[in-house]
Coordinates of C-alpha atoms and ligand atoms in Angstrom, one line a residue:
X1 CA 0.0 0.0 0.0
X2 CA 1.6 3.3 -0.4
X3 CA 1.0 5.9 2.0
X4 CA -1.2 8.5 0.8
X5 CA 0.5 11.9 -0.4
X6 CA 0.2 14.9 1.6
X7 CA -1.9 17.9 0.2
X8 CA 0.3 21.2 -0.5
X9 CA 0.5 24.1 0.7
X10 CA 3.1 27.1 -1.1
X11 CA 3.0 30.1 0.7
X12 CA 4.8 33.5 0.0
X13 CA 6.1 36.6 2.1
X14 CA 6.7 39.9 -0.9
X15 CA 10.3 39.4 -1.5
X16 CA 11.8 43.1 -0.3
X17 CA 13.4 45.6 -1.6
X18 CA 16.8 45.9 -0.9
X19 CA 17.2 49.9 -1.2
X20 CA 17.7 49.9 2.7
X21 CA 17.6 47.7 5.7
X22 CA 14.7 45.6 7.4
X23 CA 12.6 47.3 9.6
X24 CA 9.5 45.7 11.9
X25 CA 7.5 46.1 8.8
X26 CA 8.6 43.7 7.0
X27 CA 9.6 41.3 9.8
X28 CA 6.0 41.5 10.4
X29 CA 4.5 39.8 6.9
X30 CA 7.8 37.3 7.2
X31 CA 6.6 36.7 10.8
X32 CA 3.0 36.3 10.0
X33 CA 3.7 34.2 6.8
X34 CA 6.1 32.2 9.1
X35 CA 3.2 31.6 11.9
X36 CA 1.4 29.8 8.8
X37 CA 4.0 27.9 7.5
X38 CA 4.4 26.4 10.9
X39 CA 0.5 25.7 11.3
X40 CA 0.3 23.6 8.3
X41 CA 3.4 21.5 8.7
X42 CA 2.1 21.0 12.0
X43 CA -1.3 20.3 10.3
X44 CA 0.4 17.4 8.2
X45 CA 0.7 19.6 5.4
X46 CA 3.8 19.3 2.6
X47 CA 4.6 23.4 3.2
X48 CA 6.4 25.3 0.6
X49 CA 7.2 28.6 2.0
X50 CA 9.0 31.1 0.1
X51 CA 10.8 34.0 0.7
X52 CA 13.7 36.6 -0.8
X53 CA 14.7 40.0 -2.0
X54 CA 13.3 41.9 -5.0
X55 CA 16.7 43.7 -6.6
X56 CA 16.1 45.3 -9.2
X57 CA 15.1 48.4 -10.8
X58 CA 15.2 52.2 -10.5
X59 CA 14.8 51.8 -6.8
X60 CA 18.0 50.3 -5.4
X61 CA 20.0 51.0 -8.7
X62 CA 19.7 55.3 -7.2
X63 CA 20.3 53.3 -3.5
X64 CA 23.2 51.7 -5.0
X65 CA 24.1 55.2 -6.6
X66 CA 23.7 57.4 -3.2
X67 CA 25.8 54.8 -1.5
X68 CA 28.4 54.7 -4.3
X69 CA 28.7 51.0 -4.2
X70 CA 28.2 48.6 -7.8
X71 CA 24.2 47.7 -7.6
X72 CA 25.3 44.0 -7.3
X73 CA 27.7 44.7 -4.3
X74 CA 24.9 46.7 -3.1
X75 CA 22.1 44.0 -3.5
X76 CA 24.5 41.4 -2.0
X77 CA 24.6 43.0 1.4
X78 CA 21.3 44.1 1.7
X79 CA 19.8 40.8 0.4
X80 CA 22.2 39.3 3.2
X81 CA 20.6 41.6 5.6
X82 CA 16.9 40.2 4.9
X83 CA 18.0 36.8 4.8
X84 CA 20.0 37.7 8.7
X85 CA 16.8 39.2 9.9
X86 CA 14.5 36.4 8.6
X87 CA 17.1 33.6 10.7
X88 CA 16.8 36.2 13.5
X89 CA 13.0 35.8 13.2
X90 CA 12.8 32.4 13.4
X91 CA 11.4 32.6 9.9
X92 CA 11.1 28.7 8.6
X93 CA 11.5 29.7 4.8
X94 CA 12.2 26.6 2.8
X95 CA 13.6 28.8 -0.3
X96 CA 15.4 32.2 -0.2
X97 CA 14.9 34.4 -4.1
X98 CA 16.8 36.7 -5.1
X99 CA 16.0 38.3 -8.5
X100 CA 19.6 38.4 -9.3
X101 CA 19.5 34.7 -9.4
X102 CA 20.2 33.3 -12.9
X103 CA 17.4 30.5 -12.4
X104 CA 15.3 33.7 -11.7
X105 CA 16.1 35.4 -14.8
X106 CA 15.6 32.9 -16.9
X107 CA 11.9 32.1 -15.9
X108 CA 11.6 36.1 -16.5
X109 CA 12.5 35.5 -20.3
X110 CA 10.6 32.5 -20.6
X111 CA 7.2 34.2 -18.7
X112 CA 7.8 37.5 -21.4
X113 CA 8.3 35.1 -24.2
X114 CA 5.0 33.0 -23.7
X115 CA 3.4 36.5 -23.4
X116 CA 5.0 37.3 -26.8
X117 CA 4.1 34.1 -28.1
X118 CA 0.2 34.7 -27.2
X119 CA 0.2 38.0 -28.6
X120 CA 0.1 40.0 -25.3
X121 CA 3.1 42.5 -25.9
X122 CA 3.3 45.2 -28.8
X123 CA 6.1 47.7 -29.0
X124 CA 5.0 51.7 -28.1
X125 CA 5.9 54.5 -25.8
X126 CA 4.8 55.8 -22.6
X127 CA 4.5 59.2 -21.9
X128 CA 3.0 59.5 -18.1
X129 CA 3.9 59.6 -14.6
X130 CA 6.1 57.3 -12.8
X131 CA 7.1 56.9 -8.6
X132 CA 10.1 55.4 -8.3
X133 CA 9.3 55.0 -4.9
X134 CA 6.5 52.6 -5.7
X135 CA 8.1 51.7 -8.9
X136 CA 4.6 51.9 -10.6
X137 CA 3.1 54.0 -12.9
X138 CA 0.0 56.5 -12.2
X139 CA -2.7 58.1 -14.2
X140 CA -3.3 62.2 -14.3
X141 CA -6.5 61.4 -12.3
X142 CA -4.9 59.1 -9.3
X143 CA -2.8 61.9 -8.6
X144 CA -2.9 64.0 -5.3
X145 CA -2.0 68.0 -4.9
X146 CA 1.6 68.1 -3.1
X147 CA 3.0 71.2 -1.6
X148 CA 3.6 74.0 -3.9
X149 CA 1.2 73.1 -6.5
X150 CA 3.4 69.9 -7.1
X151 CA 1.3 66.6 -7.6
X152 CA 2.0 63.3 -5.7
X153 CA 1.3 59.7 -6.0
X154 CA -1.6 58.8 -3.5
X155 CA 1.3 56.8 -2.0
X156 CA 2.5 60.5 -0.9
X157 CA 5.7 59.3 -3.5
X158 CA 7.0 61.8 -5.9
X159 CA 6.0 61.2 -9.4
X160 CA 8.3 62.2 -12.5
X161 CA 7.1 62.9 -16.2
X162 CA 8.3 59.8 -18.4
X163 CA 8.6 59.4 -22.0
X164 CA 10.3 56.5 -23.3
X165 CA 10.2 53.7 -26.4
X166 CA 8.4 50.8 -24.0
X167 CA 6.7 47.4 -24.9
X168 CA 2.9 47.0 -23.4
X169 CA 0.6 44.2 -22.5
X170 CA -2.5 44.0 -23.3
X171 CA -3.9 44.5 -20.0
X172 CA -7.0 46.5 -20.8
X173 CA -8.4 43.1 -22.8
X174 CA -8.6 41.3 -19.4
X175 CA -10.8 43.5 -17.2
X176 CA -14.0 41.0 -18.3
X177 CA -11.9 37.7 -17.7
X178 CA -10.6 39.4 -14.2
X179 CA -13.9 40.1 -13.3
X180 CA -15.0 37.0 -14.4
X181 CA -12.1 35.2 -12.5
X182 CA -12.7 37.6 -9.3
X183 CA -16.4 36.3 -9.0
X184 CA -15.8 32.6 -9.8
X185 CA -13.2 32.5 -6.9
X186 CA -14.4 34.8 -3.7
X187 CA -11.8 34.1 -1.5
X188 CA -9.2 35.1 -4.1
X189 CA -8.6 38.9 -2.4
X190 CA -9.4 39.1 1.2
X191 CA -9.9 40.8 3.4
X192 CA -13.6 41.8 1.8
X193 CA -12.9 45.6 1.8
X194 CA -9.7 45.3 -0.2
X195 CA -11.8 43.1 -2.4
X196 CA -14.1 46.1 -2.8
X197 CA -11.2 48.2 -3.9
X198 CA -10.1 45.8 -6.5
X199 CA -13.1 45.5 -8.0
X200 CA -14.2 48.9 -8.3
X201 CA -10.1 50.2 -10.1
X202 CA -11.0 46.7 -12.3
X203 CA -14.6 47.9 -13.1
X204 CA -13.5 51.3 -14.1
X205 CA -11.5 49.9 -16.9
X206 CA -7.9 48.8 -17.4
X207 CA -5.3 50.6 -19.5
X208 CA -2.8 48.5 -21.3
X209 CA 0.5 48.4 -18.6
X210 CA 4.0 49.4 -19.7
X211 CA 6.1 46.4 -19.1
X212 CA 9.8 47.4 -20.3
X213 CA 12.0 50.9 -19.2
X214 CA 14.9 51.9 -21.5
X215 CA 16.3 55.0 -19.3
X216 CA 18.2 52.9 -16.4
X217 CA 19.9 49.3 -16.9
X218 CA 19.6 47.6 -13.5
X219 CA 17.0 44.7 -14.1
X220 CA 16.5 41.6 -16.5
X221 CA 16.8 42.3 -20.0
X222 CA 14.0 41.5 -22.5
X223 CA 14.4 38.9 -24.6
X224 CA 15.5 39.6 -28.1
X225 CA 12.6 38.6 -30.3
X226 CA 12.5 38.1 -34.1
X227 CA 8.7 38.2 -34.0
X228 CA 8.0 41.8 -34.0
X229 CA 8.3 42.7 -37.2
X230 CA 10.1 46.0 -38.1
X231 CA 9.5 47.5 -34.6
X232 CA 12.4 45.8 -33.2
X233 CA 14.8 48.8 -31.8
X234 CA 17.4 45.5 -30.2
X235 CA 15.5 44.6 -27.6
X236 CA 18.0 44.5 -25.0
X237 CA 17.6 48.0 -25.2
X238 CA 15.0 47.7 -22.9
X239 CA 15.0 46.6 -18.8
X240 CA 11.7 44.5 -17.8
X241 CA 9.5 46.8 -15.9
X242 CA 10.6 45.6 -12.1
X243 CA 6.9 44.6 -11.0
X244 CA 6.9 41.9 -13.9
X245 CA 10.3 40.4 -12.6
X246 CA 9.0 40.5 -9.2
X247 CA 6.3 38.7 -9.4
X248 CA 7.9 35.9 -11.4
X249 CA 9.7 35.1 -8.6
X250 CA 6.6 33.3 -7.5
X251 CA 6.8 30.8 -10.4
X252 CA 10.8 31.3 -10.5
X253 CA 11.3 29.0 -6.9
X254 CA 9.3 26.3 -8.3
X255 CA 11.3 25.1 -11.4
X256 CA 9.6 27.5 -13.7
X257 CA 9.5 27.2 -16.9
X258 CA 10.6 23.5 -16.3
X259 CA 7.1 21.6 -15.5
X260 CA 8.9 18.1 -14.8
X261 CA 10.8 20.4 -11.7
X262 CA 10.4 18.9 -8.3
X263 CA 9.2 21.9 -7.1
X264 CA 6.8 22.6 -9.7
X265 CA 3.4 20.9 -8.7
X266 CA 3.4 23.4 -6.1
X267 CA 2.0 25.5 -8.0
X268 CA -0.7 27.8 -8.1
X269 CA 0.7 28.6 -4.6
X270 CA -2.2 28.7 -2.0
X271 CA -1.5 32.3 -0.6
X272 CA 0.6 35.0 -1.8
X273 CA 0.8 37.5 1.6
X274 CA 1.5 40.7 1.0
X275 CA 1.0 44.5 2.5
X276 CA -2.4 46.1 1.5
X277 CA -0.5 49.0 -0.4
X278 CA 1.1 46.1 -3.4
X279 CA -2.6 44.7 -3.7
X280 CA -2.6 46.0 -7.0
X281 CA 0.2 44.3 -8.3
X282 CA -0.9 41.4 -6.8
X283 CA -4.5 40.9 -7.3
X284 CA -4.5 42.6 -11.2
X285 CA -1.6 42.5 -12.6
X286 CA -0.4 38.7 -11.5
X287 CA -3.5 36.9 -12.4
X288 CA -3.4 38.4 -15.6
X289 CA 0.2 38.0 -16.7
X290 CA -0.8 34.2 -15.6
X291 CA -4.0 34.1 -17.6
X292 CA -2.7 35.5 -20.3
X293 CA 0.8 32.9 -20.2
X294 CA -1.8 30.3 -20.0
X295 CA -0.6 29.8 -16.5
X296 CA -3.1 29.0 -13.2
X297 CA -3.3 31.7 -11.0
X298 CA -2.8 31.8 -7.1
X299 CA -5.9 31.1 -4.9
X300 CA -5.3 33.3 -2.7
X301 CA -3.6 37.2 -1.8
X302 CA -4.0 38.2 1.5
X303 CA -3.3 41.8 2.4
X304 CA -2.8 43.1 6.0
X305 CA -2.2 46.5 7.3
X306 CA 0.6 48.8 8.2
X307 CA 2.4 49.8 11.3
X308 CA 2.5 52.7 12.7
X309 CA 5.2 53.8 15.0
X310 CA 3.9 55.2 18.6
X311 CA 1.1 57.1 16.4
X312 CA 3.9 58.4 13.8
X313 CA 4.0 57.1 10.2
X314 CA 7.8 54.8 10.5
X315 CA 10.0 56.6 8.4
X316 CA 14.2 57.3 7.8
X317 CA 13.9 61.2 8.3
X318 CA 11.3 60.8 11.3
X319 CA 14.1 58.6 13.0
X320 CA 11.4 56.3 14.4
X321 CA 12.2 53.1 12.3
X322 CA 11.5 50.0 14.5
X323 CA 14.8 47.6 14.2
X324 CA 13.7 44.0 15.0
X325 CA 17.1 43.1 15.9
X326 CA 17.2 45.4 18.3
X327 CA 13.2 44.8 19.6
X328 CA 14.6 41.3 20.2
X329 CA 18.0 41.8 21.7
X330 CA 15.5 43.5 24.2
X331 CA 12.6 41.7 24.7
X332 CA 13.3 37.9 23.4
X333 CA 12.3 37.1 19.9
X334 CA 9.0 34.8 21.3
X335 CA 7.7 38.1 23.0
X336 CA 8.0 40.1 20.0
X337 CA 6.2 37.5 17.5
X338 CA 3.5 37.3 19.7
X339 CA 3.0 41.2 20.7
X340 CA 2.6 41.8 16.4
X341 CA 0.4 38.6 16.0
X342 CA -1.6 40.1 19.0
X343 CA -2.1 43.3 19.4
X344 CA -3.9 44.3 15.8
X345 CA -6.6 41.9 14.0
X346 CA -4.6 40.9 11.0
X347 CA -5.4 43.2 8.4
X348 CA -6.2 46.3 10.1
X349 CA -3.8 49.1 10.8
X350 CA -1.8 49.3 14.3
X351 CA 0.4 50.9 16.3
X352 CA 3.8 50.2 17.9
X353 CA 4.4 50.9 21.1
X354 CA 6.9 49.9 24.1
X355 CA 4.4 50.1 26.7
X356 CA 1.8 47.9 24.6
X357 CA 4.8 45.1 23.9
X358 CA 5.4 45.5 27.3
X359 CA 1.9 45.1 28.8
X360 CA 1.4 41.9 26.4
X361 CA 4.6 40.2 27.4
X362 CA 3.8 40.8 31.2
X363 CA 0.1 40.1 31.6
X364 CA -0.5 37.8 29.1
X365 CA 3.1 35.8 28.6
X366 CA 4.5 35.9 31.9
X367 CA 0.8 36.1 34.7
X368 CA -1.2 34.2 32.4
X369 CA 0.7 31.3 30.7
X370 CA 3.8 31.6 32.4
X371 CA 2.6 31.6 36.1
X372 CA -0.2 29.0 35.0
X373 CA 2.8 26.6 33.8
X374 CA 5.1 27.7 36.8
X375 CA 1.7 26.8 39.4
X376 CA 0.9 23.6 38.4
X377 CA 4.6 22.1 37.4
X378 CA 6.2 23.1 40.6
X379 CA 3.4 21.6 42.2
X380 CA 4.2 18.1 40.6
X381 CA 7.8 18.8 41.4
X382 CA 6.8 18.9 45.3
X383 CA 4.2 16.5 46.0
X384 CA 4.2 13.7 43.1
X385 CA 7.7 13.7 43.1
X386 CA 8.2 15.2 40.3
X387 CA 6.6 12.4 37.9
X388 CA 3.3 12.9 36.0
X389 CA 0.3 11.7 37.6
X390 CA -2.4 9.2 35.8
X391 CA -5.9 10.4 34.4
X392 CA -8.1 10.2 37.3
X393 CA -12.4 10.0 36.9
X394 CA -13.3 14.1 35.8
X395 CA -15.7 15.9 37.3
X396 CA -17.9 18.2 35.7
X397 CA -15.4 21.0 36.3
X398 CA -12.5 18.8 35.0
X399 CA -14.9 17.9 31.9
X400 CA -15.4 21.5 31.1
X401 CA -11.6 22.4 31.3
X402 CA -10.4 19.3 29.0
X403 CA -13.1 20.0 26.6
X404 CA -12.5 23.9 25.6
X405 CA -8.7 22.6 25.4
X406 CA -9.3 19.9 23.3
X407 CA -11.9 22.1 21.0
X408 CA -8.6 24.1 20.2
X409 CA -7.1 22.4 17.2
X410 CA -10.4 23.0 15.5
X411 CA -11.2 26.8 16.1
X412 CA -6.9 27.5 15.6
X413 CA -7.4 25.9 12.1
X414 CA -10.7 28.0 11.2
X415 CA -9.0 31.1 12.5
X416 CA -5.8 30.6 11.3
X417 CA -7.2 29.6 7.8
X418 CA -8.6 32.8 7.4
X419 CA -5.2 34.5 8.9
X420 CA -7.3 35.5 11.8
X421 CA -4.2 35.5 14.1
X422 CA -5.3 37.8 17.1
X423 CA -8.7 35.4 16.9
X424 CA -6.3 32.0 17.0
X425 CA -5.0 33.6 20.2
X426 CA -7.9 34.9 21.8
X427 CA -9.6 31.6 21.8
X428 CA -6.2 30.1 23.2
X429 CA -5.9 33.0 26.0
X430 CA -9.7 32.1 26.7
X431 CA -8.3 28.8 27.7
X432 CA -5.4 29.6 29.9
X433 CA -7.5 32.0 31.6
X434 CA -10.3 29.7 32.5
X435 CA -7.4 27.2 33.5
X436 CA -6.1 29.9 35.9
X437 CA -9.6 29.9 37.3
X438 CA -10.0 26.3 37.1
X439 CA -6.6 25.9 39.5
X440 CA -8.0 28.4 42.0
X441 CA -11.3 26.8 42.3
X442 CA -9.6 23.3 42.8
X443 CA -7.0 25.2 45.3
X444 CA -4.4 21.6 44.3
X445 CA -1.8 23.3 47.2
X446 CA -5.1 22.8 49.7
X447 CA -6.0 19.1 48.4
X448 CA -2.6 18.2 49.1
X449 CA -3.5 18.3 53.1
X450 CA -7.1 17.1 52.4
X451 CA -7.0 14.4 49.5
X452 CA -3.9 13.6 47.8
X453 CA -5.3 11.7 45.3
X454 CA -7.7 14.6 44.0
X455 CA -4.3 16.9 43.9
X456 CA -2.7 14.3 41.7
X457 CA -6.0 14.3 39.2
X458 CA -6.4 18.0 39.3
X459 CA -2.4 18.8 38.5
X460 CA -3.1 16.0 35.7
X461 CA -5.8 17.7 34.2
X462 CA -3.9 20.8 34.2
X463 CA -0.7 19.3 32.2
X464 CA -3.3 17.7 29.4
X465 CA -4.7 21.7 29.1
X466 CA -1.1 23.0 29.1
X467 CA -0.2 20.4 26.8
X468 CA -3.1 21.4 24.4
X469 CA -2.1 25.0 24.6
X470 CA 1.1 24.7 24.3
X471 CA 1.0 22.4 21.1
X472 CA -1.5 24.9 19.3
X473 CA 1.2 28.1 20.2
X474 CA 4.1 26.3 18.8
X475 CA 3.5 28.1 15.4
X476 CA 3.3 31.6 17.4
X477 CA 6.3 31.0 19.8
X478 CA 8.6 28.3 18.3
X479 CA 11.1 28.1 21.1
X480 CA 9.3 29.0 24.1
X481 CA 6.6 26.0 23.4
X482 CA 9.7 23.8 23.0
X483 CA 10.9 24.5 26.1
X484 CA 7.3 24.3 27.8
X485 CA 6.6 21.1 25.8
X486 CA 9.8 19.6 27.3
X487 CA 8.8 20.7 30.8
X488 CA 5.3 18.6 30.3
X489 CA 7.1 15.8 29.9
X490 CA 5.9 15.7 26.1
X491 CA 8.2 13.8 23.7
X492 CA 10.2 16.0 20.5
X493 CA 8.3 13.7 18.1
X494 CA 4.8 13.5 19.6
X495 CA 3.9 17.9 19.2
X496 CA 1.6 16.9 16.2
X497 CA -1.9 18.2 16.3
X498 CA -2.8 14.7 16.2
X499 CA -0.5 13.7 18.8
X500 CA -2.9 15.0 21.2
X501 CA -5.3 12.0 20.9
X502 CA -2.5 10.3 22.2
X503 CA -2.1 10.7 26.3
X504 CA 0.7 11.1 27.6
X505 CA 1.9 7.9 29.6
X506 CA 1.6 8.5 33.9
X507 CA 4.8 8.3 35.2
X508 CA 7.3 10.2 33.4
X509 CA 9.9 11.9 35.3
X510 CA 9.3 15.7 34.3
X511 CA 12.4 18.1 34.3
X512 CA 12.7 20.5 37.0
X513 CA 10.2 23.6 36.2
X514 CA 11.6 26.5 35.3
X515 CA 10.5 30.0 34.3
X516 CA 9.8 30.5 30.3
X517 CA 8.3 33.8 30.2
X518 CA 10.6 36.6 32.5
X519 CA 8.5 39.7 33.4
X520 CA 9.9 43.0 31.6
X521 CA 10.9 45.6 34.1
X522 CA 11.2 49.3 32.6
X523 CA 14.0 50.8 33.8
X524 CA 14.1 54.5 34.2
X525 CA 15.8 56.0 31.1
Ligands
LIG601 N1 9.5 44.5 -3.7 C1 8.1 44.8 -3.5 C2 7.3 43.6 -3.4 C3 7.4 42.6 -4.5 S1 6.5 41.2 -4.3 C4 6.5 40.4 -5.8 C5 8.0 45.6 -2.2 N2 9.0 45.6 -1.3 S2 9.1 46.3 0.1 O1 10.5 46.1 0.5 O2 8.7 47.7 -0.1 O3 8.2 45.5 1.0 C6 6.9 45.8 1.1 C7 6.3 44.9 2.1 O4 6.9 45.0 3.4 C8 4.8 45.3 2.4 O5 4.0 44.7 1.4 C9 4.6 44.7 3.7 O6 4.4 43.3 3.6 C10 5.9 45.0 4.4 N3 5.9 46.3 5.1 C11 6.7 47.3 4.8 N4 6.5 48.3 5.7 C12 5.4 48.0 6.5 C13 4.8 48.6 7.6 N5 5.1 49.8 8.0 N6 3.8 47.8 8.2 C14 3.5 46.6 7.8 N7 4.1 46.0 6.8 C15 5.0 46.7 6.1 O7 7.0 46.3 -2.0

């Protein structure tokens, strides 16, 4: 009999510009992506989860320029930076793109090519405005009055005039099919109210895209073509417009154009996450470069919010950037990934601050889960000599307990499907405070003088609820679940969500408790 294959599941972060360092932003959608990686490997799923650094382009070739360092030298370090910050995040990626990448390139030629092939590209020129900022191009009536008469992309990024040669798609002959494709699959863009804004830019019709620049020379080249007649000017004259590269990197990881590549049936990946300002690129232009290349599209683009920094927008002149190195040289990385995961529904706008991180880690890590863990094991440690005690017969109290812990697999999955991560949490915090209310009812320091064998079911109960919770969190807190998983006497191999069925056998000699989540102390500055 062969064992039957596990389902899929290819997940992506945006790969980053490297024009400057990582910042809490983007350790934020790597984090988040990273929480959901985790889940479905846990959840038996084979997990693809990719992540890398978007290089090219006007962008970091003017970086490169104000730093006075090669763009490739450039790119090198930076890229090496996001890769740094993603290890220092705990991030699980199973692939690391760079668009500088030869295997990278080459899917970039062949993705322009089978455009080409099915007519999608003609040779023209744009005349327009252009951010470099938000490497994307704007119409007259998206722009917004700047200071001094000047006019601005609703990004608040400087536009410039451009006029160059430049080769289109045919993008305004897919707004039916994207509509079409939109309303066939519901659950493509979420959350609803980006949706909403897709729909309505799609409905208002769709202007063919410029999809090659000729006035800088940092990207990937477009392939010389002998198809195009007499409007050939060399075609490595021009530079692929950097959105189109980027998004290729999608296909790139997985063996693209080579279908026979390991990696390949992958594809569509499941969820593309993203930041709600590059929905656009995501959930217009990608599905119909796909379409049109006769390629599936992704099921999925998921756009969450942006942080704010102690109510100021984060930015390089404002001097309030958020390092995550630094936020977890300070703090513990475990603390931090569950503050951003926490504080804001996913999707929604939020705000930084010390004194929320703070309040999180201390009430919620270090009373609630930590003193519940602390309570209960040292309690083993002194009156059952440190060994786990059997299931004993439940009362209805017990019953009530065990039930909302073992009703967590369930409601995590639903919540966490829908990258609900502040719900996933909730319903686990509902737990461990009704198990801190459960071990004060049962009072397990008073049975020990009154009826020892009561104590010994009541700590029980509380290691299978700790158990439960502490499984479900591994995704959220890698490291400190380990360690709390250890202290429950639970075996490296048995953390599975379906491991839980499984009891754990009475009589196992737990470790000596010790603290996993330190309370914060401010100190005076
Ligand atoms: N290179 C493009 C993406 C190409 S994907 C094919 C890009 N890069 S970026 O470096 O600007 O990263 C943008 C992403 O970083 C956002 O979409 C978001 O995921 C994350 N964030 C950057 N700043 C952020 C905040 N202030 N808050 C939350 N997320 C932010 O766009």
């Amino acid at each position: 009999m062969t064992e039957p294959t596990k389902s899929s599941f290819y997940l992506t972060t945006p790969i980053y510009y490297v024009n400057g360092e990582p910042h809490i932003g983007h350790a934020y959608t790597s984090i988040a992506a990273d929480v959901l990686a985790r889940w479905q490997r846990l959840d038996g799923k084979d997990v693809f989860f990719l992540t890398g650094t978007d290089e090219h382009g006007q962008k970091v070739e003017k970086a490169a320029l104000d730093a006075g360092i090669a763009p490739q030298a450039f790119a090198d370090t930076v890229s090496k930076s996001f890769r740094d910050m993603a290890d220092a995040m705990g991030v699980s990626y199973d692939d690391f793109i760079r668009t500088t990448e030869p295997r990278h390139k080459e899917a970039c030629a062949a993705l322009w090519r089978r455009l080409e092939a099915a007519g999608q590209i003609y040779l023209g020129a744009y005349e327009g405005w252009y951010a470099i900022r938000d490497e994307a191009f704007y119409g007259e009536d998206e722009l917004i009055a700047g200071p001094n008469g000047s006019k601005l992309a609703p990004s608040g990024a400087t536009v410039e005039w451009v006029r160059e040669p430049s080769y289109f798609f045919r993008l305004s002959e897919w707004q039916d099919r994207l509509l079409a494709f939109y309303e066939a699959h519901p659950d493509f863009i979420a959350p609803q109210a980006r949706r909403n804004e897709v729909l309505s830019f799609v409905r208002g019709g769709l202007n063919d895209l410029s999809i090659s620049r000729t006035t800088f020379r940092w990207g990937v080249k477009v392939p010389r073509s002998d198809d195009m007649g007499d409007q050939v000017p060399g075609d490595p004259a021009h530079i692929m417009y950097v959105w189109l590269d980027a998004l290729t990197n999608y296909l790139s990881a997985c063996g693209f154009p080579d279908e026979t590549a390991e990696r390949w049936h992958y594809w569509p990946a499941n969820l593309h996450l993203v930041g709600k300002e590059i929905v656009r690129f995501h959930a217009i232009y990608w599905p119909a470069f796909l379409m049109a290349a006769g390629i599936a599209p992704p099921k999925r683009v998921y756009s969450h919010g942006w942080w704010t920094v102690e109510g100021e927008k984060m930015s390089k002149s404002v001097g309030n950037v958020v390092d995550p190195n630094a936020l977890v040289a300070e703090f513990g990385l475990d603390p931090v990934r569950f503050f951003l995961l926490r504080e804001v529904p996913f999707g929604n706008d939020g705000d930084f601050s010390r004194r929320a991180l703070i309040s999180r880690m201390n009430v919620e890590l270090a009373n609630d889960l930590g003193n519940l863990a602390q309570r209960s094991l040292s309690l083993i440690a002194r009156n059952c000599d440190g060994v786990l005690p059997a299931q004993g017969a439940h009362t209805e109290d017990d019953t009530i307990i065990l039930s909302a812990a073992a009703a967590l697999p369930g409601l995590l999955r639903a919540a966490i499907t829908r990258c609900a991560f502040h719900e996933a949490l909730e319903e686990v915090w509902k737990v461990i405070r009704a198990a801190n209310g459960y071990i004060d009812r049962q009072a397990p320091w008073a049975l020990k003088k009154t009826d020892l064998a009561r104590m010994a079911d009541v700590l029980r109960v509380l290691v299978d609820v700790q158990r439960a919770v502490a499984t479900v969190l591994q995704p959220f807190m890698p490291g400190s679940m380990d360690r709390m998983l250890t202290q429950l006497g639970v075996p490296a191999q048995g953390r599975g969500l379906d491991d839980l069925a499984t009891p754990l056998p009475a009589g196992t000699q737990l470790p000596a408790p010790a603290g996993i989540f330190p309370r914060h102390i401010e100190t005076a500055p």
